[in-house]
mmCIF file of C-alpha atoms in Angstrom:
data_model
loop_
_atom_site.group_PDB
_atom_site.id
_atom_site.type_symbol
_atom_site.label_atom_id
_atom_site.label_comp_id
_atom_site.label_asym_id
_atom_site.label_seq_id
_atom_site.Cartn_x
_atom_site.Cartn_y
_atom_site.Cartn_z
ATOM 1 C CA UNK N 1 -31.092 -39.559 -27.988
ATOM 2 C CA UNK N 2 -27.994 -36.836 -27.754
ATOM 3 C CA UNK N 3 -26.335 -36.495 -24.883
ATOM 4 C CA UNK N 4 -26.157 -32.654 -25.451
ATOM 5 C CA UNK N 5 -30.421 -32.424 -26.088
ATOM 6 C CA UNK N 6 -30.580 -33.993 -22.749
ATOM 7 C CA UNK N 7 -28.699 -30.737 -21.196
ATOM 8 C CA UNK N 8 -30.681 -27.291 -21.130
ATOM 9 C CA UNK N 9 -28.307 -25.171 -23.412
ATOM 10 C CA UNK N 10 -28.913 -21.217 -23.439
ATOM 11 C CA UNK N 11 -26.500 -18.553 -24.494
ATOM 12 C CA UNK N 12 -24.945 -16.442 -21.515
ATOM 13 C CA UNK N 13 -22.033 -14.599 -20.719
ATOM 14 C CA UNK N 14 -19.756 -14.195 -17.619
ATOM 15 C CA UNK N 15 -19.960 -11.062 -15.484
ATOM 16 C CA UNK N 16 -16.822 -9.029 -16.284
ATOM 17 C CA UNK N 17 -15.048 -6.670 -14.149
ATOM 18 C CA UNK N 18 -15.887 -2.929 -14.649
ATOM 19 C CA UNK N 19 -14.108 -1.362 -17.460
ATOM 20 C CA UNK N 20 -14.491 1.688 -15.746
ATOM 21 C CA UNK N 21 -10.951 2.883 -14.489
ATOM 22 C CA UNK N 22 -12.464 4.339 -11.331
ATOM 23 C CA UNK N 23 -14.501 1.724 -10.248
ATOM 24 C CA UNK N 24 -10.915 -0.632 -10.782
ATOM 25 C CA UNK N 25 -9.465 1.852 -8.437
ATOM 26 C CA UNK N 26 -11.969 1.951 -6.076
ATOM 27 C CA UNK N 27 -11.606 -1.683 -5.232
ATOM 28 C CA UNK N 28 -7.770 -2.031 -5.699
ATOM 29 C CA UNK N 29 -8.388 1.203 -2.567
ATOM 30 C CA UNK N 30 -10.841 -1.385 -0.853
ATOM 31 C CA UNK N 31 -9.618 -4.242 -1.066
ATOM 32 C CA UNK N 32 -6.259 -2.732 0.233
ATOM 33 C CA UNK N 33 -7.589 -1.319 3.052
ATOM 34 C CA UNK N 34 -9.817 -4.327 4.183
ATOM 35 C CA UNK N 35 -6.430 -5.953 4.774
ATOM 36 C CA UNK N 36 -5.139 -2.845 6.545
ATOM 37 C CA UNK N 37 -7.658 -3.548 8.833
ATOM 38 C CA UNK N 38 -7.343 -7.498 9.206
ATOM 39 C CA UNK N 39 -3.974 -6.356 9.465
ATOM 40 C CA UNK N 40 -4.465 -4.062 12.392
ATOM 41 C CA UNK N 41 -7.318 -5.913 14.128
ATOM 42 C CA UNK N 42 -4.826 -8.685 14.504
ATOM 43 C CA UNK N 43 -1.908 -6.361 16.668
ATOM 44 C CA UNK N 44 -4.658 -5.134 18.448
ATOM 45 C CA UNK N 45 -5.582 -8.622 19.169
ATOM 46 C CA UNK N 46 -1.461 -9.838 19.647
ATOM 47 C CA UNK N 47 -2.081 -12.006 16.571
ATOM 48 C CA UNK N 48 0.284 -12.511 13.739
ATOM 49 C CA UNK N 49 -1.724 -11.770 10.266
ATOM 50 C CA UNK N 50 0.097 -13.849 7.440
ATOM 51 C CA UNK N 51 -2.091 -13.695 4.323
ATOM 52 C CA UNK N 52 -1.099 -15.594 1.454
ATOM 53 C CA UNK N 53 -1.697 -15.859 -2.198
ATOM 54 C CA UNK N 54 -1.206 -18.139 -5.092
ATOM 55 C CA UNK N 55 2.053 -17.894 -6.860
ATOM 56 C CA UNK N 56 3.509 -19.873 -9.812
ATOM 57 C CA UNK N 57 7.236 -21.875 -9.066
ATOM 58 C CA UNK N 58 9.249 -24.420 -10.475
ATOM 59 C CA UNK N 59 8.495 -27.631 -8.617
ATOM 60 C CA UNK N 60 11.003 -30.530 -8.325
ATOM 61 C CA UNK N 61 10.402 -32.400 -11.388
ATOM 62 C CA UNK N 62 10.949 -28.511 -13.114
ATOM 63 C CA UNK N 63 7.043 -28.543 -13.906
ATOM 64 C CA UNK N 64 4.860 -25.089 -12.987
ATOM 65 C CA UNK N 65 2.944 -25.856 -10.255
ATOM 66 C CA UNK N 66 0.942 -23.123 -8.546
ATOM 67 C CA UNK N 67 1.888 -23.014 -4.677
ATOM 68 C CA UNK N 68 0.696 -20.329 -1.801
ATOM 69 C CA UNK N 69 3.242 -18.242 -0.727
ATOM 70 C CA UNK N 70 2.990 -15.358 2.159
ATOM 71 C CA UNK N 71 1.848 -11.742 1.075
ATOM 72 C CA UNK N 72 4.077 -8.805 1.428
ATOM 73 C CA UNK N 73 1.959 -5.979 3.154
ATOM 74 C CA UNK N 74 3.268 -2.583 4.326
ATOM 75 C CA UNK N 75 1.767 -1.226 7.024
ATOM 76 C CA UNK N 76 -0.036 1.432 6.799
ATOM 77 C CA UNK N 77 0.073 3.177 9.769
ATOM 78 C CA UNK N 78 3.438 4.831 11.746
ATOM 79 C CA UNK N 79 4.768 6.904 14.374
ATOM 80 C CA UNK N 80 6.144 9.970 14.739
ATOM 81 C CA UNK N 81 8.789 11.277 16.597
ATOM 82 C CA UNK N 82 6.438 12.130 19.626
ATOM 83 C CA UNK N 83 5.007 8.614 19.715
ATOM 84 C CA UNK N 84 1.472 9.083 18.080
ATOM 85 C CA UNK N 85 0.189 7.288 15.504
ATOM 86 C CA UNK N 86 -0.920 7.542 11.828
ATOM 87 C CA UNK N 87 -2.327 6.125 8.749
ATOM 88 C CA UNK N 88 -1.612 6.582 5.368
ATOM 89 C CA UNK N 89 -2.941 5.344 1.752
ATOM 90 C CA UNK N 90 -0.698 4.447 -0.625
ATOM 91 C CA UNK N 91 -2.041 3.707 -4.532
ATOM 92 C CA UNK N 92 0.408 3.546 -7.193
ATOM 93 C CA UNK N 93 3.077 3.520 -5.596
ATOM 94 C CA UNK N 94 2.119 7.341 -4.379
ATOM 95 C CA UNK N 95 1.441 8.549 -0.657
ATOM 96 C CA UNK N 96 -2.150 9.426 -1.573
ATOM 97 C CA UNK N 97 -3.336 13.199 -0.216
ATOM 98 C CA UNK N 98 -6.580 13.844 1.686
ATOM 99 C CA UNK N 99 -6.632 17.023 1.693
ATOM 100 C CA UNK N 100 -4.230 19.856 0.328
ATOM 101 C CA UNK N 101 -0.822 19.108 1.625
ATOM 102 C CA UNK N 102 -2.686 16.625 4.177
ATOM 103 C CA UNK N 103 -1.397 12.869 3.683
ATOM 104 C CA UNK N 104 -2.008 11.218 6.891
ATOM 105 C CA UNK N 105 -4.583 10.906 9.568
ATOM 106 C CA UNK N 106 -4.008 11.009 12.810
ATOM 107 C CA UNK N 107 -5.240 7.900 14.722
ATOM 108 C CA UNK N 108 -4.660 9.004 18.674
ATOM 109 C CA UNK N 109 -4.416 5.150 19.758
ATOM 110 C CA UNK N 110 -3.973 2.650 17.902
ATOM 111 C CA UNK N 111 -7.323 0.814 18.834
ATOM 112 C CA UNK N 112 -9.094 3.233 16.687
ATOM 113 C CA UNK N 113 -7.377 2.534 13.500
ATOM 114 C CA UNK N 114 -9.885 -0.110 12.354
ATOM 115 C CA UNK N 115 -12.920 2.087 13.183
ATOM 116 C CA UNK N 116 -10.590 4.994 10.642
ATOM 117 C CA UNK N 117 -10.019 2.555 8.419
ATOM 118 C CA UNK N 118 -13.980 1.625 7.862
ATOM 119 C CA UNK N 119 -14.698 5.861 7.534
ATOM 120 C CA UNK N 120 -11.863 5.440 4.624
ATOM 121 C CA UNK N 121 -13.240 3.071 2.767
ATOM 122 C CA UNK N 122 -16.985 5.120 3.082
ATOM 123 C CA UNK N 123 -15.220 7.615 1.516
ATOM 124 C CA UNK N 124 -13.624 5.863 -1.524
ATOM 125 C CA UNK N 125 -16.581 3.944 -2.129
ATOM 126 C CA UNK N 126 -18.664 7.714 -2.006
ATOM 127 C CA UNK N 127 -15.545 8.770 -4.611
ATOM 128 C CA UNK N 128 -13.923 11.215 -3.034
ATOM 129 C CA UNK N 129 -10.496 9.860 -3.623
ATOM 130 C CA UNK N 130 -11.506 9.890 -7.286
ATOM 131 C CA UNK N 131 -8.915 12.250 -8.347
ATOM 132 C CA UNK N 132 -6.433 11.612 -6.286
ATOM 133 C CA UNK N 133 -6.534 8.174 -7.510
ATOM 134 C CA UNK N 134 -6.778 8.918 -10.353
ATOM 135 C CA UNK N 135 -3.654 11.507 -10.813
ATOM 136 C CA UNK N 136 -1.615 8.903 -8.815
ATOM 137 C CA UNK N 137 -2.208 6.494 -11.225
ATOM 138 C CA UNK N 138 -1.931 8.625 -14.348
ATOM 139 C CA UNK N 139 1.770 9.241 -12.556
ATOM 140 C CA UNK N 140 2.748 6.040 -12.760
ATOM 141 C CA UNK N 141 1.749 5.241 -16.138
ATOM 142 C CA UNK N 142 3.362 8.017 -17.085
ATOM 143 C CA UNK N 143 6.614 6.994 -14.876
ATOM 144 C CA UNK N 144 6.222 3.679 -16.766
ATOM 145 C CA UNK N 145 6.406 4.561 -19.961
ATOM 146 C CA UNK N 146 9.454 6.141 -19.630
ATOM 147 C CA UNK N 147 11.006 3.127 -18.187
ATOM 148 C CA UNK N 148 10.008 0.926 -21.328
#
C-alpha cells in the first residue's frame, strides 16, 4: 500500500493577504497603533516596552542566521511648549491630517492616550483615514521613484 493513499490529499490554497491597497493600509495604521498603545500603557505603568523582531545577520562561522533584535518605535505622542500632550499618526513617512490643517490630537493627560488611541483605530478600521492614507502613500511612491 502507498504511503501517500494512506494520507487524505485534497487541493487547497493558503489565505493570502488582501490585494486591496486600503485594506494593506488599514492594518500597517493598526498594527502601528496597537504598539502605540503597548507602548504607552507601559509609561503609564513605569515599564520599559522593548519589542523585538526577527532580523537576518552574519553569525560567527559567516552563515545567515536569523536572530531577534530590538524594534525602533517613535513615539507618537509629544509636548508642547506649555506642557500638554499630543498624538500624532505618521504613515509613509507623512504626519497624517485629521482634519483640514488638523494633525494632532490633543490628549489632556497622558493616561488617556490609550483610551485615544482605541477611538483611532475605530476610525481607520470605519475608513476614514482612507484618503489620507492613501495620498500619503501615493507621496511616497512618488518621492521614490524619483530617487531610483
Amino acid at each position: 500500500m502507498s504511503i501517500l493513499k494512506s494520507l487524505k490529499l485534497t487541493n487547497a490554497k493558503p489565505v493570502r493577504s488582501s490585494d486591496n491597497p486600503v485594506e494593506r493600509a488599514r492594518d500597517k495604521v493598526i498594527s502601528a497603533l496597537a504598539e502605540q498603545k503597548a507602548m504607552a500603557e507601559a509609561k503609564i505603568a513605569g515599564q520599559h516596552f522593548a519589542p523585538t523582531h526577527k532580523v537576518w545577520r552574519k553569525g560567527t562561522d559567516g552563515q545567515r542566521v536569523q536572530v531577534e533584535a530590538p524594534k525602533r518605535l517613535r513615539a507618537g505622542w509629544f509636548t508642547d511648549a506649555s506642557g500638554q500632550f499630543f498624538f500624532g499618526l505618521r504613515y509613509a513617512g507623512k504626519t497624517i491630517e485629521f482634519a483640514k490643517d488638523k494633525n494632532a490630537v490633543t490628549i489632556g493627560e497622558f493616561a488617556n492616550l490609550p483610551g485615544i488611541i482605541d477611538k483611532l483605530v475605530e476610525a481607520v478600521r470605519a475608513g476614514e483615514l482612507d484618503d489620507q492614507l492613501a495620498q500619503a502613500s501615493a507621496e511616497r511612491g512618488s518621492m521614490l521613484r524619483k530617487a531610483g
